[in-house]
Amino acid sequence: MEENTKKSGFAAIVGRPNVGKSTLMNQIIGQKIAITSSRPQTTRKRILTVYTDEVGQIVFLDTPGLIQETGNKLGDYMRKVSIGTLKDADVILYLIEPSTYIGEGDKEMIGLLQKAGRPVILVVNKCDKVAYERMLPVIDAFRKQMDFDEIVPVSALKGTNCADLLATIFKYLPEGPEFYDEETVTDEPIRDITAEIIREKALMLLNEEVPHGIAVVVEKMETREDGLTEVYASIICEKDSHKGIIIGKGGAMLKKIGSASRYEIERLIEGRVYLKLFVKVRQNWRDNARLLKELNYREES
Ligand code: GDP
Ligand code: MG
C-alpha cells in the first residue's frame, strides 16, 4: 500500500514594492496572474495562486509590498493585508534585490518576520543583474539582521534557480491533502484579472502625470452566443485633467489602452473580446471607504 505523503501548504511572498514578488509568482505558475510593472504598488490586493506537482501543492499568497504609512485609506488597507498574510503562512518567502543597502522598509519587514514565528526563506531576486561575487556581500548584510532558515538566490524574470526554490519551500510544508484541485491556478475571478490587466496597460501607457490615482472597474463581462465576450470597464481617476490625459487627443490614448488590454484579455480567456472603456472622475477615491469597497479592495480577516 502506498501512503499519501504529498505535501500541501501556504507560502506568503513578502518584500518591498518592486522587488519582483509578482514576477516570481507568475514565473512559478507559468501564467500571467498578478500584474507586474516597474512602478511600485502595482499589486493592491492579495492574490492567491496554486502550484501543484508530484511532490504536492503550494498555495502562494502574493501581497502588496509592505509600504510606508501614507495616511490614506488605501495605504492602510495595503499594510493590513501584508501583515495579515504572514500569519496565514506555513513558510514566508522574503524577497530582496541584490543590494547591500538595508533601508527602513526592509528593517520594518525584518522586524515583522522575526515576530511572525514562521520559517523564513530569504530569496535574493534579480540575480541576473549582478555578478555572482556581488551576491555574497548582500547575503552577509542580511544575515546580520536575522537568522534566516534558508537563503536562495533566484532570477524570477529568467526562471533561474526557481526549481531549487520550490524544493526548498516544500521542505517546510506539512504533509496533507491538496487544498485545491490540480487544474486551479488562482481564486481570482476572471473579471478581477481583467480589471487588473486594463489597469496595468493604463499605467504602462500613461506618463507620470497620472500616477497611482487610477482604478479600474469591470462593469459588465458577458460572453455572447456567437462566442464574442463583451467587456465594459471604467477607468476611474481623481481629476478632470487626468481624464483628459487618459482619453488623449481625439481619444488616441484610450484607444491604445483598449487595444493593448483587449489583446491580453483575449489570451486570458482564449476567445474574442469586444472591449468598451469609459473614463470617470471620482475625487479622492483613495480615501473613500465606500468606493474602495465597490472597487473590491475588501478587508480580509
Ligand atoms: P513586486 O512589486 O514585488 O510585485 O514587483 P514586480 O513583480 O511587479 O516587478 C517589478 C519590476 O522588477 C518589473 O519591472 C520586473 O520586470 C522586474 N523584475 C522582477 N524580477 C526580476 C528579475 O529576476 N530580474 C530582473 N532583471 N528584473 C526583474
Ligand atoms: Mg506585485
CSV table of C-alpha atoms and ligand atoms in Angstrom, one decimal:
chain,number,residue,atom,x,y,z
A,1,MET,CA,0.0,0.0,0.0
A,2,GLU,CA,1.2,3.4,-0.9
A,3,GLU,CA,0.9,6.1,1.7
A,4,ASN,CA,-0.2,9.6,0.9
A,5,THR,CA,3.0,11.5,1.6
A,6,LYS,CA,2.1,14.6,-0.5
A,7,LYS,CA,2.8,18.0,0.9
A,8,SER,CA,0.5,20.9,1.0
A,9,GLY,CA,0.5,24.4,2.5
A,10,PHE,CA,0.7,28.1,2.2
A,11,ALA,CA,3.7,30.3,1.2
A,12,ALA,CA,3.5,34.0,1.6
A,13,ILE,CA,5.6,36.2,-0.6
A,14,VAL,CA,6.6,39.5,1.0
A,15,GLY,CA,9.1,42.2,0.5
A,16,ARG,CA,9.4,45.9,-0.6
A,17,PRO,CA,7.5,47.1,-3.6
A,18,ASN,CA,9.2,46.3,-6.9
A,19,VAL,CA,11.5,43.5,-5.7
A,20,GLY,CA,9.7,41.1,-8.1
A,21,LYS,CA,7.1,39.3,-6.0
A,22,SER,CA,4.5,39.2,-8.7
A,23,THR,CA,7.1,38.3,-11.4
A,24,LEU,CA,8.2,35.3,-9.2
A,25,MET,CA,4.7,34.1,-8.8
A,26,ASN,CA,4.0,34.4,-12.5
A,27,GLN,CA,7.2,32.5,-13.3
A,28,ILE,CA,6.4,29.7,-11.0
A,29,ILE,CA,2.8,29.4,-12.1
A,30,GLY,CA,3.7,29.9,-15.7
A,31,GLN,CA,0.8,32.2,-16.4
A,32,LYS,CA,0.2,35.8,-16.0
A,33,ILE,CA,-2.0,36.3,-13.0
A,34,ALA,CA,-0.5,39.0,-10.8
A,35,ILE,CA,0.2,42.0,-12.9
A,36,THR,CA,3.7,43.4,-12.9
A,37,SER,CA,5.1,46.8,-13.7
A,38,SER,CA,8.2,48.9,-13.0
A,39,ARG,CA,6.0,51.1,-10.7
A,40,PRO,CA,5.8,50.3,-7.1
A,41,GLN,CA,2.4,49.4,-5.5
A,42,THR,CA,1.1,47.7,-8.6
A,43,THR,CA,-0.3,44.8,-6.6
A,44,ARG,CA,-3.0,46.2,-4.4
A,45,LYS,CA,-5.0,43.2,-3.3
A,46,ARG,CA,-3.8,39.8,-2.0
A,47,ILE,CA,-3.7,37.4,-4.8
A,48,LEU,CA,-3.7,33.6,-4.3
A,49,THR,CA,-2.2,31.2,-6.8
A,50,VAL,CA,-1.8,27.5,-6.7
A,51,TYR,CA,1.2,25.4,-7.8
A,52,THR,CA,0.8,21.7,-8.0
A,53,ASP,CA,3.3,19.0,-9.0
A,54,GLU,CA,4.0,15.4,-8.0
A,55,VAL,CA,5.6,16.5,-4.6
A,56,GLY,CA,2.4,18.3,-3.6
A,57,GLN,CA,0.8,21.7,-3.6
A,58,ILE,CA,1.9,25.2,-2.7
A,59,VAL,CA,-0.6,27.9,-2.3
A,60,PHE,CA,1.1,31.2,-2.8
A,61,LEU,CA,-0.1,34.4,-1.2
A,62,ASP,CA,1.2,37.4,-3.1
A,63,THR,CA,1.0,40.6,-1.1
A,64,PRO,CA,1.0,44.3,-1.8
A,65,GLY,CA,4.6,45.3,-0.9
A,66,LEU,CA,4.8,46.5,2.6
A,67,ILE,CA,4.5,50.2,2.3
A,68,GLN,CA,5.3,53.2,4.5
A,69,GLU,CA,2.5,54.9,6.4
A,70,THR,CA,0.8,57.0,3.8
A,71,GLY,CA,-2.1,58.3,5.8
A,72,ASN,CA,-4.7,57.4,3.2
A,73,LYS,CA,-7.1,54.5,3.5
A,74,LEU,CA,-5.8,52.6,0.5
A,75,GLY,CA,-2.3,52.7,2.0
A,76,ASP,CA,-3.6,51.5,5.4
A,77,TYR,CA,-5.5,48.7,3.7
A,78,MET,CA,-2.5,47.5,1.8
A,79,ARG,CA,-0.4,47.4,5.0
A,80,LYS,CA,-3.0,45.3,6.8
A,81,VAL,CA,-3.2,42.8,4.0
A,82,SER,CA,0.6,42.3,4.0
A,83,ILE,CA,0.8,41.8,7.8
A,84,GLY,CA,-2.2,39.5,7.9
A,85,THR,CA,-0.8,37.3,5.3
A,86,LEU,CA,2.3,36.4,7.4
A,87,LYS,CA,0.1,34.7,10.0
A,88,ASP,CA,-1.6,32.5,7.4
A,89,ALA,CA,1.6,31.1,6.0
A,90,ASP,CA,3.5,27.8,6.6
A,91,VAL,CA,6.6,29.4,5.2
A,92,ILE,CA,7.4,33.0,4.3
A,93,LEU,CA,9.4,34.0,1.2
A,94,TYR,CA,11.1,37.2,1.9
A,95,LEU,CA,12.2,38.8,-1.4
A,96,ILE,CA,15.0,41.3,-1.7
A,97,GLU,CA,17.1,42.7,-4.5
A,98,PRO,CA,20.8,42.2,-4.7
A,99,SER,CA,21.8,45.4,-2.8
A,100,THR,CA,23.7,45.6,0.5
A,101,TYR,CA,21.8,48.7,1.5
A,102,ILE,CA,19.1,47.9,4.0
A,103,GLY,CA,16.6,50.7,4.2
A,104,GLU,CA,13.7,51.5,6.6
A,105,GLY,CA,11.2,49.4,4.6
A,106,ASP,CA,13.3,46.3,4.9
A,107,LYS,CA,14.2,46.9,8.5
A,108,GLU,CA,10.5,47.1,9.4
A,109,MET,CA,9.8,44.0,7.3
A,110,ILE,CA,12.6,42.0,9.2
A,111,GLY,CA,11.0,43.1,12.5
A,112,LEU,CA,7.7,41.7,11.4
A,113,LEU,CA,9.3,38.5,10.2
A,114,GLN,CA,11.1,38.0,13.5
A,115,LYS,CA,7.7,38.3,15.3
A,116,ALA,CA,5.8,36.1,12.9
A,117,GLY,CA,7.4,32.9,14.2
A,118,ARG,CA,7.3,31.2,10.8
A,119,PRO,CA,10.2,29.7,8.8
A,120,VAL,CA,11.6,32.4,6.5
A,121,ILE,CA,13.4,31.9,3.2
A,122,LEU,CA,15.5,34.8,2.1
A,123,VAL,CA,15.1,35.0,-1.6
A,124,VAL,CA,17.6,37.2,-3.3
A,125,ASN,CA,15.9,38.0,-6.6
A,126,LYS,CA,17.2,39.6,-9.8
A,127,CYS,CA,20.5,37.6,-9.6
A,128,ASP,CA,20.7,38.1,-13.4
A,129,LYS,CA,21.5,41.7,-12.8
A,130,VAL,CA,24.7,41.2,-10.8
A,131,ALA,CA,27.8,39.0,-10.9
A,132,TYR,CA,27.9,36.0,-8.6
A,133,GLU,CA,30.6,37.6,-6.3
A,134,ARG,CA,28.3,40.5,-5.6
A,135,MET,CA,25.6,38.3,-4.2
A,136,LEU,CA,27.8,37.2,-1.2
A,137,PRO,CA,28.1,40.6,0.5
A,138,VAL,CA,24.3,41.0,0.1
A,139,ILE,CA,23.6,37.7,1.8
A,140,ASP,CA,26.1,38.6,4.6
A,141,ALA,CA,24.5,42.0,5.2
A,142,PHE,CA,21.0,40.5,5.5
A,143,ARG,CA,22.2,37.5,7.6
A,144,LYS,CA,23.5,40.0,10.2
A,145,GLN,CA,19.9,41.3,10.6
A,146,MET,CA,18.2,37.9,11.0
A,147,ASP,CA,18.9,34.2,11.2
A,148,PHE,CA,17.1,33.0,8.0
A,149,ASP,CA,16.1,29.4,7.7
A,150,GLU,CA,17.2,29.3,4.1
A,151,ILE,CA,18.8,31.6,1.5
A,152,VAL,CA,18.1,31.1,-2.2
A,153,PRO,CA,19.2,33.4,-5.0
A,154,VAL,CA,16.9,33.4,-8.0
A,155,SER,CA,16.0,35.3,-11.1
A,156,ALA,CA,12.2,35.5,-11.2
A,157,LEU,CA,12.5,37.0,-14.7
A,158,LYS,CA,14.7,34.3,-16.2
A,159,GLY,CA,13.5,31.5,-14.0
A,160,THR,CA,17.0,30.8,-12.7
A,161,ASN,CA,17.0,28.6,-9.6
A,162,CYS,CA,13.2,28.6,-9.3
A,163,ALA,CA,13.2,24.8,-9.2
A,164,ASP,CA,15.5,24.9,-6.2
A,165,LEU,CA,13.3,27.4,-4.6
A,166,LEU,CA,10.3,25.1,-5.0
A,167,ALA,CA,12.1,22.2,-3.4
A,168,THR,CA,13.1,24.4,-0.5
A,169,ILE,CA,9.5,25.6,0.0
A,170,PHE,CA,8.3,22.0,0.0
A,171,LYS,CA,10.7,21.2,2.9
A,172,TYR,CA,8.7,23.5,5.1
A,173,LEU,CA,5.2,22.4,4.2
A,174,PRO,CA,3.3,19.8,6.2
A,175,GLU,CA,2.1,16.6,4.7
A,176,GLY,CA,-1.6,16.6,3.8
A,177,PRO,CA,-4.2,16.6,1.1
A,178,GLU,CA,-4.3,19.3,-1.6
A,179,PHE,CA,-6.5,22.3,-0.9
A,180,TYR,CA,-7.4,22.9,-4.5
A,181,ASP,CA,-7.9,20.6,-7.4
A,182,GLU,CA,-4.9,20.3,-9.8
A,183,GLU,CA,-6.5,22.5,-12.5
A,184,THR,CA,-6.8,25.5,-10.3
A,185,VAL,CA,-4.3,28.2,-10.7
A,186,THR,CA,-6.0,31.1,-8.9
A,187,ASP,CA,-9.1,32.0,-7.0
A,188,GLU,CA,-9.1,35.4,-8.6
A,189,PRO,CA,-12.2,35.8,-10.7
A,190,ILE,CA,-11.6,36.4,-14.4
A,191,ARG,CA,-13.3,39.8,-14.0
A,192,ASP,CA,-10.8,41.0,-11.4
A,193,ILE,CA,-7.9,39.8,-13.5
A,194,THR,CA,-9.4,41.6,-16.5
A,195,ALA,CA,-9.6,44.8,-14.4
A,196,GLU,CA,-6.0,44.4,-13.4
A,197,ILE,CA,-4.9,43.9,-17.0
A,198,ILE,CA,-6.6,47.1,-18.0
A,199,ARG,CA,-5.0,49.0,-15.1
A,200,GLU,CA,-1.6,47.6,-16.0
A,201,LYS,CA,-1.9,48.8,-19.6
A,202,ALA,CA,-3.1,52.2,-18.5
A,203,LEU,CA,-0.2,52.6,-16.1
A,204,MET,CA,2.2,51.4,-18.7
A,205,LEU,CA,1.0,53.8,-21.4
A,206,LEU,CA,0.2,56.9,-19.4
A,207,ASN,CA,3.1,59.1,-18.3
A,208,GLU,CA,3.9,60.2,-14.8
A,209,GLU,CA,1.1,62.8,-14.9
A,210,VAL,CA,-1.4,60.2,-13.8
A,211,PRO,CA,0.4,58.4,-11.1
A,212,HIS,CA,-1.3,55.9,-8.8
A,213,GLY,CA,-4.6,57.7,-8.8
A,214,ILE,CA,-6.4,55.3,-11.1
A,215,ALA,CA,-8.6,52.3,-10.5
A,216,VAL,CA,-10.5,50.0,-13.0
A,217,VAL,CA,-13.9,48.5,-12.5
A,218,VAL,CA,-15.3,46.0,-14.9
A,219,GLU,CA,-19.0,46.9,-15.1
A,220,LYS,CA,-20.0,44.0,-17.4
A,221,MET,CA,-18.4,40.9,-18.8
A,222,GLU,CA,-20.5,38.6,-20.8
A,223,THR,CA,-19.9,36.0,-23.5
A,224,ARG,CA,-22.5,36.2,-26.3
A,225,GLU,CA,-23.9,33.2,-28.1
A,226,ASP,CA,-21.6,33.8,-31.1
A,227,GLY,CA,-18.6,33.5,-28.7
A,228,LEU,CA,-17.6,37.1,-28.5
A,229,THR,CA,-17.1,38.4,-25.0
A,230,GLU,CA,-18.3,41.9,-24.3
A,231,VAL,CA,-16.4,43.8,-21.6
A,232,TYR,CA,-17.5,47.2,-20.4
A,233,ALA,CA,-15.0,48.8,-18.0
A,234,SER,CA,-14.4,52.1,-16.4
A,235,ILE,CA,-11.1,53.7,-15.6
A,236,ILE,CA,-11.5,55.9,-12.5
A,237,CYS,CA,-9.2,58.9,-11.9
A,238,GLU,CA,-9.1,61.7,-9.5
A,239,LYS,CA,-9.1,64.8,-11.6
A,240,ASP,CA,-10.7,66.2,-14.8
A,241,SER,CA,-7.2,67.0,-16.1
A,242,HIS,CA,-6.3,63.3,-15.6
A,243,LYS,CA,-9.4,62.3,-17.5
A,244,GLY,CA,-8.2,64.4,-20.4
A,245,ILE,CA,-4.8,62.7,-20.4
A,246,ILE,CA,-6.3,59.2,-20.2
A,247,ILE,CA,-8.6,59.9,-23.2
A,248,GLY,CA,-5.9,61.6,-25.2
A,249,LYS,CA,-6.1,63.7,-28.3
A,250,GLY,CA,-9.1,62.5,-30.3
A,251,GLY,CA,-9.4,59.5,-28.0
A,252,ALA,CA,-6.0,58.2,-29.1
A,253,MET,CA,-4.7,57.2,-25.7
A,254,LEU,CA,-7.8,55.4,-24.6
A,255,LYS,CA,-7.7,53.6,-27.9
A,256,LYS,CA,-4.2,52.4,-27.2
A,257,ILE,CA,-5.0,51.3,-23.7
A,258,GLY,CA,-8.0,49.5,-25.1
A,259,SER,CA,-6.3,47.6,-27.8
A,260,ALA,CA,-3.3,46.6,-25.6
A,261,SER,CA,-5.8,45.4,-23.0
A,262,ARG,CA,-8.0,43.6,-25.4
A,263,TYR,CA,-5.1,41.6,-26.8
A,264,GLU,CA,-4.2,40.3,-23.4
A,265,ILE,CA,-7.8,39.6,-22.2
A,266,GLU,CA,-8.2,37.6,-25.4
A,267,ARG,CA,-5.2,35.5,-24.4
A,268,LEU,CA,-6.5,35.1,-20.9
A,269,ILE,CA,-10.0,33.9,-21.8
A,270,GLU,CA,-8.9,32.3,-25.1
A,271,GLY,CA,-11.6,33.9,-27.1
A,272,ARG,CA,-12.5,37.1,-29.0
A,273,VAL,CA,-13.2,40.2,-26.9
A,274,TYR,CA,-15.1,43.4,-27.6
A,275,LEU,CA,-13.8,46.0,-25.1
A,276,LYS,CA,-15.5,49.3,-24.3
A,277,LEU,CA,-13.7,51.7,-22.0
A,278,PHE,CA,-15.1,54.6,-20.1
A,279,VAL,CA,-13.3,57.2,-18.0
A,280,LYS,CA,-14.8,58.6,-14.8
A,281,VAL,CA,-13.6,61.2,-12.3
A,282,ARG,CA,-14.1,60.4,-8.6
A,283,GLN,CA,-12.3,62.9,-6.4
A,284,ASN,CA,-10.2,61.4,-3.6
A,285,TRP,CA,-11.3,57.9,-4.4
A,286,ARG,CA,-8.4,56.5,-2.5
A,287,ASP,CA,-9.9,58.0,0.7
A,288,ASN,CA,-13.4,57.0,0.1
A,289,ALA,CA,-14.2,53.8,2.1
A,290,ARG,CA,-17.4,53.0,0.3
A,291,LEU,CA,-15.8,53.5,-3.1
A,292,LEU,CA,-12.9,51.3,-2.1
A,293,LYS,CA,-15.3,48.6,-1.2
A,294,GLU,CA,-17.1,48.9,-4.5
A,295,LEU,CA,-13.7,48.6,-6.3
A,296,ASN,CA,-13.3,45.4,-4.5
A,297,TYR,CA,-10.5,46.2,-2.0
A,298,ARG,CA,-12.2,44.1,0.5
A,299,GLU,CA,-11.0,43.6,4.1
A,300,GLU,CA,-10.0,40.0,4.7
A,301,SER,CA,-9.5,38.6,8.1
B,1,GDP,P1,6.5,43.5,-7.0
B,1,GDP,O1,6.1,44.9,-6.7
B,1,GDP,O2,7.4,43.0,-5.9
B,1,GDP,O3,5.4,42.5,-7.2
B,1,GDP,O4,7.4,43.5,-8.3
B,1,GDP,P2,7.1,43.1,-9.8
B,1,GDP,O5,7.0,41.7,-9.9
B,1,GDP,O6,6.0,44.0,-10.3
B,1,GDP,O7,8.5,43.5,-10.5
B,1,GDP,C1,9.0,44.9,-10.5
B,1,GDP,C2,10.0,45.1,-11.7
B,1,GDP,O8,11.1,44.3,-11.5
B,1,GDP,C3,9.4,44.7,-13.0
B,1,GDP,O9,9.8,45.6,-14.0
B,1,GDP,C4,10.0,43.3,-13.3
B,1,GDP,O10,10.2,43.0,-14.7
B,1,GDP,C5,11.4,43.5,-12.6
B,1,GDP,N1,11.9,42.2,-12.2
B,1,GDP,C6,11.3,41.2,-11.4
B,1,GDP,N2,12.1,40.1,-11.3
B,1,GDP,C7,13.2,40.4,-11.9
B,1,GDP,C8,14.5,39.6,-12.1
B,1,GDP,O11,14.6,38.5,-11.6
B,1,GDP,N3,15.4,40.2,-12.8
B,1,GDP,C9,15.3,41.4,-13.4
B,1,GDP,N4,16.3,41.9,-14.1
B,1,GDP,N5,14.2,42.2,-13.2
B,1,GDP,C10,13.1,41.7,-12.5
B,2,MG,MG,3.4,42.9,-7.2
